[in-house]
Short mmCIF file of C-alpha atoms and ligand atoms in Angstrom, two decimals:
data_model
loop_
_atom_site.label_atom_id
_atom_site.label_comp_id
_atom_site.label_asym_id
_atom_site.label_seq_id
_atom_site.Cartn_x
_atom_site.Cartn_y
_atom_site.Cartn_z
CA MET A 1446 46.81 -5.13 27.88
CA LYS A 1447 42.94 -4.77 26.00
CA SER A 1448 43.44 -1.02 24.36
CA VAL A 1449 39.71 0.70 25.07
CA THR A 1450 40.07 2.87 21.37
CA LEU A 1451 40.40 -0.53 19.54
CA LEU A 1452 36.81 -1.76 21.18
CA ARG A 1453 34.24 -2.24 18.07
CA MET A 1454 31.67 0.43 19.10
CA ILE A 1455 27.47 -0.74 19.72
CA VAL A 1456 24.88 1.51 19.05
CA VAL A 1457 22.03 1.84 20.95
CA LYS A 1458 19.20 2.67 20.36
CA PHE A 1459 15.29 3.00 22.14
CA GLY A 1460 12.14 3.94 20.75
CA GLY A 1461 9.19 5.60 21.68
CA THR A 1462 7.32 3.61 24.09
CA SER A 1463 11.30 3.67 25.74
CA VAL A 1464 10.75 6.98 26.32
CA GLY A 1465 7.51 8.11 26.84
CA ALA A 1466 7.93 9.01 29.75
CA ALA A 1467 10.33 9.58 32.78
CA PRO A 1468 10.60 6.39 34.63
CA GLN A 1469 11.00 4.72 31.12
CA ILE A 1470 13.65 7.58 30.43
CA ASP A 1471 15.27 6.82 33.48
CA GLN A 1472 15.30 2.87 32.88
CA ALA A 1473 16.57 3.37 29.23
CA ALA A 1474 19.63 5.43 30.85
CA ARG A 1475 20.62 2.25 33.05
CA ILE A 1476 20.19 0.09 30.45
CA VAL A 1477 23.26 3.18 28.72
CA HIS A 1478 25.00 3.55 31.80
CA SER A 1479 25.46 -0.86 32.66
CA MET A 1480 26.76 -1.22 28.97
CA ARG A 1481 28.79 1.81 29.65
CA ASP A 1482 32.21 0.50 28.97
CA SER A 1483 31.23 -0.49 25.74
CA LYS A 1484 31.46 2.67 24.24
CA PRO A 1485 27.97 2.73 23.46
CA ILE A 1486 26.32 4.98 20.69
CA VAL A 1487 22.79 6.46 22.16
CA VAL A 1488 20.22 6.88 19.37
CA VAL A 1489 16.77 7.88 20.20
CA SER A 1490 13.42 8.23 19.37
CA ALA A 1491 10.41 11.13 20.26
CA MET A 1492 8.85 10.15 23.02
CA GLY A 1493 5.54 7.64 22.20
CA GLY A 1494 3.41 9.82 20.31
CA ILE A 1495 5.06 13.04 20.11
CA THR A 1496 4.95 12.53 16.61
CA ASP A 1497 1.98 11.72 15.75
CA ALA A 1498 0.91 14.91 17.76
CA LEU A 1499 3.18 17.43 15.94
CA LEU A 1500 1.79 16.26 12.30
CA GLN A 1501 -1.78 16.13 14.32
CA ALA A 1502 -0.80 19.97 14.94
CA GLY A 1503 0.18 20.31 11.67
CA GLU A 1504 -2.93 19.19 10.50
CA ALA A 1505 -4.60 21.31 12.26
CA ALA A 1506 -2.95 24.49 11.38
CA VAL A 1507 -3.83 23.24 7.96
CA THR A 1508 -7.76 23.48 8.25
CA GLY A 1509 -7.14 26.52 10.47
CA GLN A 1510 -8.23 24.62 13.70
CA THR A 1511 -6.70 27.19 15.87
CA ARG A 1512 -7.96 25.90 19.32
CA VAL A 1513 -6.74 22.21 18.47
CA ARG A 1514 -3.39 23.37 17.35
CA GLU A 1515 -3.17 25.05 20.83
CA ASP A 1516 -3.94 22.48 22.81
CA LYS A 1517 -1.96 19.82 20.96
CA LEU A 1518 1.10 21.74 21.09
CA TRP A 1519 0.56 22.64 24.71
CA ASP A 1520 -0.03 18.81 24.88
CA ILE A 1521 3.82 18.57 24.30
CA ARG A 1522 5.06 20.85 25.50
CA SER A 1523 4.04 19.54 28.85
CA ARG A 1524 4.58 16.13 28.76
CA HIS A 1525 8.30 16.69 27.81
CA ASP A 1526 7.74 19.28 30.88
CA GLN A 1527 6.61 17.06 33.51
CA ALA A 1528 9.60 14.54 32.14
CA VAL A 1529 12.47 17.01 32.56
CA ASN A 1530 10.72 17.68 36.59
CA GLN A 1531 10.60 14.22 37.17
CA LEU A 1532 13.84 13.25 36.34
CA PHE A 1533 15.72 16.30 37.35
CA LYS A 1534 15.54 16.95 40.98
CA ASP A 1535 18.30 19.90 40.95
CA ARG A 1536 16.57 22.34 39.52
CA GLY A 1537 19.45 24.26 38.15
CA VAL A 1538 19.64 21.41 35.76
CA ALA A 1539 16.37 21.05 35.25
CA VAL A 1540 16.62 24.68 33.98
CA THR A 1541 19.38 24.66 31.88
CA VAL A 1542 17.10 21.38 29.76
CA GLN A 1543 14.64 23.63 29.40
CA GLU A 1544 16.78 26.41 27.95
CA THR A 1545 18.16 24.10 25.56
CA GLN A 1546 14.87 23.20 24.82
CA ARG A 1547 13.07 26.58 24.74
CA ILE A 1548 15.07 27.10 21.74
CA ILE A 1549 13.29 24.25 19.91
CA TRP A 1550 10.03 25.71 21.06
CA GLU A 1551 10.72 29.12 19.56
CA GLU A 1552 11.49 27.13 16.26
CA THR A 1553 8.27 25.36 16.55
CA GLN A 1554 5.72 28.14 16.96
CA LYS A 1555 7.62 29.89 13.87
CA VAL A 1556 7.14 27.02 11.66
CA PHE A 1557 3.36 26.46 13.10
CA THR A 1558 2.94 30.01 12.38
CA GLY A 1559 4.47 30.11 9.13
CA VAL A 1560 1.77 26.39 8.03
CA SER A 1561 -0.95 28.20 10.19
CA LEU A 1562 -1.15 31.33 7.61
CA LEU A 1563 -0.32 29.50 4.41
CA ARG A 1564 -2.73 26.65 5.12
CA GLU A 1565 -0.63 24.29 3.39
CA MET A 1566 1.71 22.00 4.75
CA SER A 1567 4.43 20.98 2.19
CA VAL A 1568 6.79 17.99 2.11
CA ARG A 1569 9.68 20.16 3.33
CA SER A 1570 6.65 21.44 6.43
CA ARG A 1571 6.07 18.33 7.13
CA ASP A 1572 9.65 16.92 7.67
CA LEU A 1573 10.70 20.01 10.11
CA ILE A 1574 6.86 19.91 12.02
CA SER A 1575 8.23 15.93 12.68
CA SER A 1576 12.00 16.85 13.16
CA PHE A 1577 10.69 18.48 16.76
CA GLY A 1578 9.51 15.36 18.66
CA GLU A 1579 13.45 13.80 18.27
CA ARG A 1580 15.15 16.92 18.60
CA LEU A 1581 13.09 17.63 22.32
CA ILE A 1582 14.40 14.50 23.56
CA VAL A 1583 18.36 14.03 22.68
CA PRO A 1584 18.76 17.02 25.90
CA MET A 1585 16.81 14.73 28.94
CA PHE A 1586 18.03 11.80 27.42
CA ALA A 1587 22.13 13.08 27.43
CA GLN A 1588 21.58 15.38 31.08
CA TYR A 1589 19.89 12.06 33.05
CA LEU A 1590 22.77 10.11 31.87
CA ALA A 1591 25.63 12.89 32.71
CA THR A 1592 23.01 12.81 36.24
CA LEU A 1593 24.06 9.23 36.62
CA GLY A 1594 27.79 9.85 36.31
CA MET A 1595 28.54 9.09 32.17
CA GLU A 1596 29.92 12.25 29.88
CA ALA A 1597 27.32 12.41 26.80
CA GLU A 1598 26.38 14.85 24.27
CA THR A 1599 24.18 15.35 22.23
CA VAL A 1600 24.08 14.80 18.24
CA ASP A 1601 22.09 16.81 15.99
CA ALA A 1602 21.50 13.74 13.46
CA ARG A 1603 20.82 16.49 10.66
CA GLU A 1604 24.88 17.13 11.11
CA VAL A 1605 25.83 13.34 10.41
CA ILE A 1606 22.99 11.66 8.15
CA ILE A 1607 23.07 13.19 4.76
CA THR A 1608 21.01 12.25 1.25
CA LEU A 1609 22.06 11.86 -1.97
CA GLU A 1610 20.22 15.23 -2.78
CA GLU A 1611 16.45 16.05 -2.07
CA SER A 1612 13.85 13.12 -4.81
CA ASP A 1613 10.94 11.76 -3.34
CA PHE A 1614 12.82 8.01 -3.07
CA LEU A 1615 15.15 9.21 -0.20
CA LEU A 1616 18.81 7.39 -0.38
CA VAL A 1617 21.35 8.05 2.21
CA ASP A 1618 24.58 9.10 1.07
CA PHE A 1619 27.37 6.71 3.16
CA ASP A 1620 29.93 7.98 1.36
CA GLU A 1621 29.27 11.40 3.02
CA THR A 1622 27.72 10.27 5.64
CA ARG A 1623 30.53 7.91 7.07
CA LYS A 1624 32.95 10.59 7.19
CA ARG A 1625 30.80 12.35 9.42
CA CYS A 1626 30.35 9.75 11.52
CA GLN A 1627 33.74 9.89 12.83
CA LYS A 1628 32.80 11.99 15.35
CA LEU A 1629 30.94 9.63 17.40
CA THR A 1630 34.09 7.54 17.44
CA LYS A 1631 36.24 10.10 18.55
CA MET A 1632 33.27 10.93 21.28
CA ALA A 1633 32.56 7.65 21.67
CA ASN A 1634 36.60 6.75 21.84
CA ALA A 1635 37.04 9.36 24.27
CA GLY A 1636 34.46 8.12 27.18
CA ILE A 1637 31.83 10.59 25.25
CA VAL A 1638 28.70 8.78 24.90
CA PRO A 1639 26.76 10.67 21.94
CA VAL A 1640 22.86 11.28 22.28
CA VAL A 1641 22.10 11.38 18.80
CA THR A 1642 18.64 11.99 17.13
CA GLY A 1643 16.88 9.37 15.20
CA PHE A 1644 14.90 9.58 12.47
CA ILE A 1645 15.54 12.82 11.42
CA CYS A 1646 18.71 13.33 8.64
CA SER A 1647 19.74 16.44 5.77
CA THR A 1648 19.93 16.72 2.48
CA PRO A 1649 23.56 17.90 1.09
CA ALA A 1650 22.23 22.03 1.46
CA GLY A 1651 21.50 21.93 4.86
CA VAL A 1652 17.18 21.31 4.49
CA THR A 1653 15.48 18.80 7.48
CA THR A 1654 13.81 15.67 6.24
CA THR A 1655 13.49 12.24 7.79
CA LEU A 1656 14.07 8.55 7.61
CA GLY A 1657 10.39 7.97 7.15
CA ARG A 1658 7.55 6.57 9.71
CA GLY A 1659 9.25 4.47 12.12
CA GLY A 1660 12.97 5.36 10.85
CA SER A 1661 14.70 5.64 14.04
CA ASP A 1662 15.89 1.53 14.09
CA TYR A 1663 17.21 2.76 10.35
CA SER A 1664 18.84 5.74 11.52
CA ALA A 1665 21.23 3.14 14.29
CA SER A 1666 22.03 1.23 11.59
CA ILE A 1667 22.98 4.02 9.24
CA ILE A 1668 25.38 4.64 11.78
CA GLY A 1669 25.76 1.10 12.84
CA SER A 1670 27.19 0.86 9.54
CA CYS A 1671 29.37 4.08 9.30
CA VAL A 1672 31.30 2.94 12.63
CA LYS A 1673 31.45 -0.21 12.21
CA ALA A 1674 30.07 -1.08 15.04
CA LYS A 1675 30.03 -4.63 17.06
CA GLU A 1676 26.08 -4.72 17.04
CA ILE A 1677 23.27 -2.32 16.55
CA GLN A 1678 21.24 -3.10 19.05
CA ILE A 1679 17.07 -1.65 18.84
CA TRP A 1680 15.32 -1.62 22.30
CA THR A 1681 11.93 -1.65 22.48
CA ASP A 1682 8.62 -2.83 24.22
CA VAL A 1683 8.42 -6.49 23.55
CA ASN A 1684 11.03 -9.43 23.93
CA GLY A 1685 12.10 -9.55 20.21
CA VAL A 1686 11.29 -10.14 17.18
CA MET A 1687 8.22 -12.47 17.23
CA THR A 1688 6.62 -15.04 14.69
CA ALA A 1689 3.47 -12.51 14.64
CA ASP A 1690 1.97 -9.10 15.50
CA PRO A 1691 1.29 -9.89 19.33
CA ARG A 1692 -1.33 -7.41 19.12
CA ILE A 1693 -3.51 -9.71 16.31
CA VAL A 1694 -1.75 -13.65 18.15
CA PRO A 1695 -1.68 -13.15 21.71
CA LYS A 1696 -0.04 -16.59 21.47
CA ALA A 1697 2.71 -15.29 18.91
CA ARG A 1698 6.29 -16.01 20.30
CA VAL A 1699 10.00 -14.75 20.38
CA LEU A 1700 12.17 -16.04 17.55
CA GLU A 1701 15.81 -16.36 18.61
CA ARG A 1702 16.89 -16.33 15.42
CA VAL A 1703 15.99 -14.86 12.15
CA SER A 1704 18.40 -13.91 9.27
CA TYR A 1705 19.34 -11.28 7.59
CA LYS A 1706 16.82 -11.98 4.70
CA GLU A 1707 14.28 -12.84 6.99
CA ALA A 1708 13.74 -9.40 8.83
CA ALA A 1709 14.02 -8.39 5.61
CA GLU A 1710 11.17 -9.64 4.24
CA MET A 1711 9.15 -9.45 7.04
CA SER A 1712 9.59 -6.18 8.17
CA TYR A 1713 8.92 -5.10 4.43
CA PHE A 1714 5.32 -6.84 5.36
CA GLY A 1715 3.67 -5.17 8.03
CA ALA A 1716 6.07 -6.93 11.11
CA LYS A 1717 7.05 -3.22 12.72
CA VAL A 1718 9.29 -4.19 15.31
CA LEU A 1719 12.11 -2.81 12.47
CA HIS A 1720 11.63 -0.09 9.74
CA PRO A 1721 11.86 -2.75 6.75
CA GLN A 1722 15.01 0.07 5.59
CA THR A 1723 17.04 -0.98 8.84
CA ILE A 1724 18.94 -4.53 7.49
CA MET A 1725 20.79 -3.50 4.49
CA PRO A 1726 23.08 -1.26 6.36
CA ALA A 1727 23.76 -3.97 8.79
CA VAL A 1728 24.34 -6.66 5.66
CA ASP A 1729 26.78 -4.32 3.95
CA GLU A 1730 29.15 -4.54 7.12
CA ASN A 1731 27.61 -8.34 8.38
CA ILE A 1732 26.89 -6.11 11.47
CA PRO A 1733 24.53 -8.39 14.07
CA ILE A 1734 20.89 -6.66 15.52
CA ARG A 1735 19.76 -7.02 18.35
CA ILE A 1736 16.07 -6.48 19.27
CA LYS A 1737 15.73 -6.48 22.73
CA ASN A 1738 12.85 -5.43 25.70
CA THR A 1739 14.09 -2.38 27.91
CA PHE A 1740 11.37 -3.26 30.69
CA ALA A 1741 12.48 -7.09 30.80
CA PRO A 1742 16.72 -5.96 29.69
CA ASP A 1743 17.33 -9.93 30.54
CA VAL A 1744 15.15 -11.48 28.48
CA ALA A 1745 17.66 -13.10 26.21
CA GLY A 1746 15.86 -11.25 22.70
CA THR A 1747 16.21 -11.19 18.76
CA LEU A 1748 19.75 -12.09 17.22
CA ILE A 1749 19.66 -11.18 13.32
CA SER A 1750 22.41 -12.44 11.26
CA ALA A 1751 23.20 -13.96 8.33
CA GLU A 1752 22.58 -17.36 9.23
CA THR A 1753 19.37 -18.72 11.28
CA PRO A 1754 18.16 -22.70 12.49
CA ALA A 1755 15.53 -23.31 9.96
CA HIS A 1756 11.66 -23.32 11.59
CA GLN A 1757 10.07 -27.59 11.33
CA TYR A 1758 7.55 -25.94 9.13
CA SER A 1759 9.67 -23.95 6.88
CA VAL A 1760 7.67 -21.02 7.81
CA LYS A 1761 8.74 -18.75 10.58
CA THR A 1762 6.51 -15.89 10.87
CA VAL A 1763 3.21 -14.31 9.65
CA THR A 1764 2.53 -10.59 8.95
CA SER A 1765 0.23 -8.55 7.29
CA ILE A 1766 -0.28 -4.63 5.83
CA THR A 1767 -3.33 -3.12 5.92
CA GLY A 1768 -4.28 0.10 3.21
CA MET A 1769 -3.99 -1.52 0.27
CA THR A 1770 -5.82 -1.45 -3.15
CA LEU A 1771 -5.87 -3.83 -5.66
CA VAL A 1772 -5.41 -2.73 -9.11
CA SER A 1773 -5.92 -5.38 -12.10
CA VAL A 1774 -6.04 -5.08 -15.87
CA GLU A 1775 -7.97 -7.37 -17.78
CA GLY A 1776 -8.99 -8.56 -20.91
CA ARG A 1777 -8.19 -11.90 -23.29
CA GLY A 1778 -6.97 -9.72 -26.13
CA MET A 1779 -3.96 -9.50 -24.06
CA ILE A 1780 -2.51 -12.62 -25.17
CA GLY A 1781 0.78 -12.00 -27.71
CA VAL A 1782 0.10 -8.17 -26.73
CA PRO A 1783 3.74 -7.49 -26.08
CA GLY A 1784 5.19 -5.60 -23.09
CA VAL A 1785 2.11 -5.12 -21.33
CA ALA A 1786 3.78 -5.90 -18.22
CA GLY A 1787 6.96 -3.46 -18.59
CA ARG A 1788 4.43 -0.19 -19.18
CA VAL A 1789 2.45 -1.10 -16.42
CA PHE A 1790 5.63 -0.51 -14.76
CA THR A 1791 6.24 1.93 -16.77
CA ALA A 1792 3.73 3.63 -16.20
CA THR A 1793 3.48 2.86 -12.43
CA ALA A 1794 6.99 4.12 -11.74
CA ARG A 1795 5.79 7.50 -14.05
CA ASN A 1796 3.84 8.75 -11.25
CA ARG A 1797 6.06 8.01 -8.67
CA ILE A 1798 3.90 5.15 -7.72
CA SER A 1799 5.51 2.27 -5.90
CA VAL A 1800 4.62 -1.57 -6.62
CA LEU A 1801 4.16 -4.14 -3.18
CA MET A 1802 2.93 -6.98 -5.09
CA PHE A 1803 2.72 -7.70 -8.82
CA SER A 1804 1.33 -11.14 -10.44
CA GLN A 1805 0.86 -12.36 -13.81
CA GLY A 1806 -1.72 -14.77 -15.00
CA SER A 1807 0.09 -17.06 -17.12
CA SER A 1808 -2.80 -17.35 -19.58
CA GLU A 1809 -1.81 -13.27 -19.43
CA GLN A 1810 -5.60 -12.48 -19.13
CA HIS A 1811 -4.57 -10.41 -16.11
CA ILE A 1812 -1.75 -8.24 -14.00
CA SER A 1813 -2.48 -7.81 -10.78
CA LEU A 1814 -1.03 -5.06 -8.46
CA VAL A 1815 -1.02 -3.77 -5.00
CA VAL A 1816 -0.22 -0.16 -4.35
CA ASN A 1817 -0.64 1.67 -0.97
CA ARG A 1818 -4.33 3.21 -0.94
CA HIS A 1819 -3.28 6.57 -1.25
CA ASP A 1820 -2.31 5.79 -4.64
CA GLY A 1821 -4.56 3.87 -5.89
CA GLU A 1822 -7.04 6.15 -7.76
CA GLN A 1823 -4.03 7.46 -9.34
CA THR A 1824 -2.96 3.69 -10.25
CA VAL A 1825 -5.79 3.34 -11.56
CA LYS A 1826 -6.00 6.35 -14.10
CA ALA A 1827 -2.52 6.33 -14.93
CA LEU A 1828 -2.94 2.45 -16.29
CA ARG A 1829 -6.11 3.46 -18.54
CA ARG A 1830 -4.16 6.51 -20.29
CA GLU A 1831 -1.17 4.00 -20.68
CA PHE A 1832 -3.62 1.23 -22.46
CA GLU A 1833 -6.09 3.79 -23.88
CA THR A 1834 -5.56 2.70 -27.68
CA GLU A 1835 -6.09 -1.08 -25.99
CA ILE A 1836 -9.27 -0.56 -23.92
CA GLU A 1837 -11.08 1.74 -27.37
CA ARG A 1838 -9.95 -1.97 -29.46
CA ARG A 1839 -11.15 -4.41 -26.81
CA ARG A 1840 -7.78 -5.78 -26.30
CA ILE A 1841 -7.76 -4.94 -22.63
CA ASP A 1842 -11.05 -5.05 -21.29
CA ARG A 1843 -10.97 -3.04 -17.95
CA VAL A 1844 -8.31 -1.67 -15.58
CA SER A 1845 -10.46 -2.13 -11.66
CA SER A 1846 -9.09 -1.25 -8.87
CA ILE A 1847 -10.22 -3.31 -5.38
CA SER A 1848 -9.57 -1.69 -2.50
CA GLU A 1849 -9.95 -2.01 1.42
CA ILE A 1850 -7.75 -5.07 1.17
CA ALA A 1851 -4.31 -6.62 3.19
CA ILE A 1852 -1.14 -8.29 2.18
CA ILE A 1853 -0.34 -11.42 4.62
CA ALA A 1854 2.88 -12.61 3.98
CA LEU A 1855 4.23 -16.16 5.27
CA VAL A 1856 8.17 -15.88 5.54
CA GLY A 1857 11.35 -18.17 6.52
CA GLU A 1858 14.41 -19.28 4.77
CA GLY A 1859 13.10 -22.76 4.91
CA ILE A 1860 10.11 -21.81 2.09
CA LYS A 1861 12.23 -22.43 -0.76
CA GLY A 1862 11.71 -26.12 -1.74
CA ALA A 1863 9.44 -26.82 1.13
CA PRO A 1864 6.48 -28.98 -0.52
CA GLY A 1865 3.05 -28.00 0.67
CA VAL A 1866 3.37 -24.70 2.25
CA ALA A 1867 1.00 -23.24 -0.34
CA ALA A 1868 -1.16 -25.98 0.04
CA ARG A 1869 -1.66 -25.47 3.44
CA ALA A 1870 -1.71 -22.64 3.69
CA PHE A 1871 -4.69 -22.42 1.44
CA GLY A 1872 -6.37 -24.72 2.50
CA THR A 1873 -6.60 -23.09 5.82
CA LEU A 1874 -8.52 -20.04 4.55
CA GLY A 1875 -10.20 -21.81 2.27
CA THR A 1876 -11.83 -24.48 5.16
CA ALA A 1877 -13.12 -20.59 6.52
CA ALA A 1878 -14.10 -19.27 3.69
CA ILE A 1879 -11.11 -16.42 3.66
CA ASN A 1880 -11.65 -16.24 -0.39
CA ILE A 1881 -8.18 -15.29 -1.77
CA LEU A 1882 -7.96 -12.17 -4.20
CA MET A 1883 -3.87 -13.21 -5.23
CA ILE A 1884 -0.94 -14.85 -4.54
CA ALA A 1885 2.56 -14.32 -5.15
CA GLN A 1886 6.24 -15.89 -4.30
CA GLY A 1887 9.11 -13.37 -4.10
CA SER A 1888 11.92 -14.61 -6.69
CA SER A 1889 13.69 -15.50 -3.71
CA GLU A 1890 11.05 -17.77 -2.27
CA LEU A 1891 11.86 -16.61 0.69
CA ASN A 1892 8.55 -15.87 1.16
CA LEU A 1893 4.60 -16.04 0.19
CA SER A 1894 2.13 -13.15 -0.50
CA ILE A 1895 -1.41 -13.91 0.14
CA VAL A 1896 -3.94 -11.00 -0.80
CA VAL A 1897 -7.77 -11.00 1.13
CA ARG A 1898 -9.40 -9.04 1.86
CA GLU A 1899 -8.84 -6.02 4.87
CA LYS A 1900 -11.29 -7.37 6.92
CA ASP A 1901 -10.77 -10.80 7.16
CA SER A 1902 -6.94 -9.95 7.58
CA PRO A 1903 -6.24 -10.69 11.33
CA ARG A 1904 -8.07 -13.57 11.10
CA ALA A 1905 -6.26 -14.94 8.30
CA VAL A 1906 -3.15 -14.25 10.07
CA GLN A 1907 -4.23 -16.25 13.53
CA LEU A 1908 -5.57 -19.15 11.71
CA LEU A 1909 -2.48 -18.92 9.12
CA HIS A 1910 -0.46 -19.17 13.11
CA GLU A 1911 -2.11 -21.78 13.86
CA ALA A 1912 -1.60 -24.19 11.03
CA PHE A 1913 2.08 -23.84 10.42
CA GLU A 1914 2.16 -24.34 14.37
CA LEU A 1915 4.35 -21.47 15.06
CA GLY A 1916 3.15 -20.45 18.76
CA VAL A 1917 4.42 -23.73 19.80
P1 ADP B 1209 9.61 1.21 19.30
O1 ADP B 1209 8.55 2.83 19.71
O2 ADP B 1209 10.45 0.99 20.01
O3 ADP B 1209 10.05 1.31 17.66
P2 ADP B 1209 6.81 0.36 17.19
O4 ADP B 1209 5.76 0.11 18.02
O5 ADP B 1209 7.63 1.08 16.14
O6 ADP B 1209 8.18 0.67 18.38
O7 ADP B 1209 7.87 -1.15 17.06
C1 ADP B 1209 7.21 -2.49 18.21
C2 ADP B 1209 5.85 -2.92 18.33
O8 ADP B 1209 5.75 -4.22 16.39
C3 ADP B 1209 5.42 -3.52 18.88
O9 ADP B 1209 4.76 -3.25 20.25
C4 ADP B 1209 5.24 -5.28 18.52
O10 ADP B 1209 3.28 -4.24 18.81
C5 ADP B 1209 4.66 -4.14 16.95
N1 ADP B 1209 5.22 -5.67 16.47
C6 ADP B 1209 4.20 -6.05 15.01
N2 ADP B 1209 4.99 -7.47 14.21
C7 ADP B 1209 6.02 -7.48 15.51
C8 ADP B 1209 6.94 -8.76 15.60
N3 ADP B 1209 6.31 -10.09 14.28
N4 ADP B 1209 7.20 -9.00 16.44
C9 ADP B 1209 7.67 -8.12 17.25
N5 ADP B 1209 6.59 -7.43 17.48
C10 ADP B 1209 6.17 -6.55 16.18
N1 LIG B 1210 9.09 9.25 15.93
C1 LIG B 1210 9.58 8.75 14.72
C2 LIG B 1210 7.92 8.09 14.34
O1 LIG B 1210 7.39 8.53 15.25
C3 LIG B 1210 10.08 7.62 14.12
C4 LIG B 1210 10.76 6.15 15.13
O2 LIG B 1210 10.37 6.52 15.54
O3 LIG B 1210 11.15 5.54 14.63
O4 LIG B 1210 7.81 8.02 12.86
MG1 MG B 1211 9.91 1.35 15.60
#
């Protein structure tokens, strides 16, 4: 006889668009209901647009725009109130949910008053402000599951996902988190559906922090790996991982299967459908990740696992990230100067600048790196300081930057060893007179990255999608 407690759990995550208003919450809850015998652990993001609105209210508080701040907060509150009123016909139930939310609203008011008085928003305040969206939705979602006849309880992820310590680079303490996730396992084994806040977590000292924008996907995979789930399901508003962002390439096609490596690479290079850190915890426990459409639950979606069949042209997807700056160190005198690359990395690391792409000309005449736009100026300054002597002695001619650039990435396991991928890509962009500023092939050979100007980026993505016949 099959024992219920031996069944492995399924982590089911719903993104903001999947819980944007009452009808969507109803749809998402019915999906959970349909898998009630598979021990679901639910992870939910804030209602779509709420995190943005909270942060905008925070900015308004910093700049003293009290009216804007109040209007934003009022909008946020009325969206939640409206959802509660539509979801719960029983007034008593609606009032109970609103009572739970009222406590969170009181905290929100205090935090915003603090930010308005200080007129500054520290990283901590920002994290706390952005935590409210997820905290406000879970009581609604859990109560709605109850009205569908399921036993459900809210779980604040700050009690289960714990970071190593406070640092600029967030690292999850998996040992501690695993211990705390036993609570979820116990609940699921007892037939209770845990409804966990996505995105947020806590430092060991109990300070609220977040996993970064779009981080609920990562919450789901952290929890999935800690409870050794059978599967991690990411429910969103598209049919799966696609050959390109459908907003840029309307003809983009859904991929049935993608490998862990491909998914990690494409999310790192801009495929917003998954938070870049989502893959790693799943790989560690070899847990498949399935991407599904909340609004078309019968569509198979995309399965992300260790293996994948290669596409005929070896390239599977084309992604892009904009808002980048290209910084170059140039000079003929660099030839033979030892350790230039090492010093570039030391200088950027010392200034906590994250380098997305790096390339060194074989003649050693230049080194280029791509950083986020907001780090551009600081990178130039740090490198000018690092190479001050060489610049004075004219061994290095200049450290310069170009802003408003984009990285386009062609990703696919089959790129490794496939001849002609680069030639086809460069030929395509060359014919369209799109200037290539830099190229790099990762050592994994899974990815060919091309830097172009931001204004050329959408067209470059469309042309490459066409050239590699990804839409057919
Ligand atoms: P959620 O709210 O469910 O977390 P997101 O907006 O974060 O959803 O991610 C889903 C969106 O990602 C899709 O609506 C789509 O526009 C975008 N997207 C970008 N690149 C891709 C891709 N390669 N495949 C699928 N979706 C993509
Ligand atoms: N609500 C958070 C955000 O908007 C997390 C998420 O959506 O995954 O970034
Ligand atoms: Mg998302």
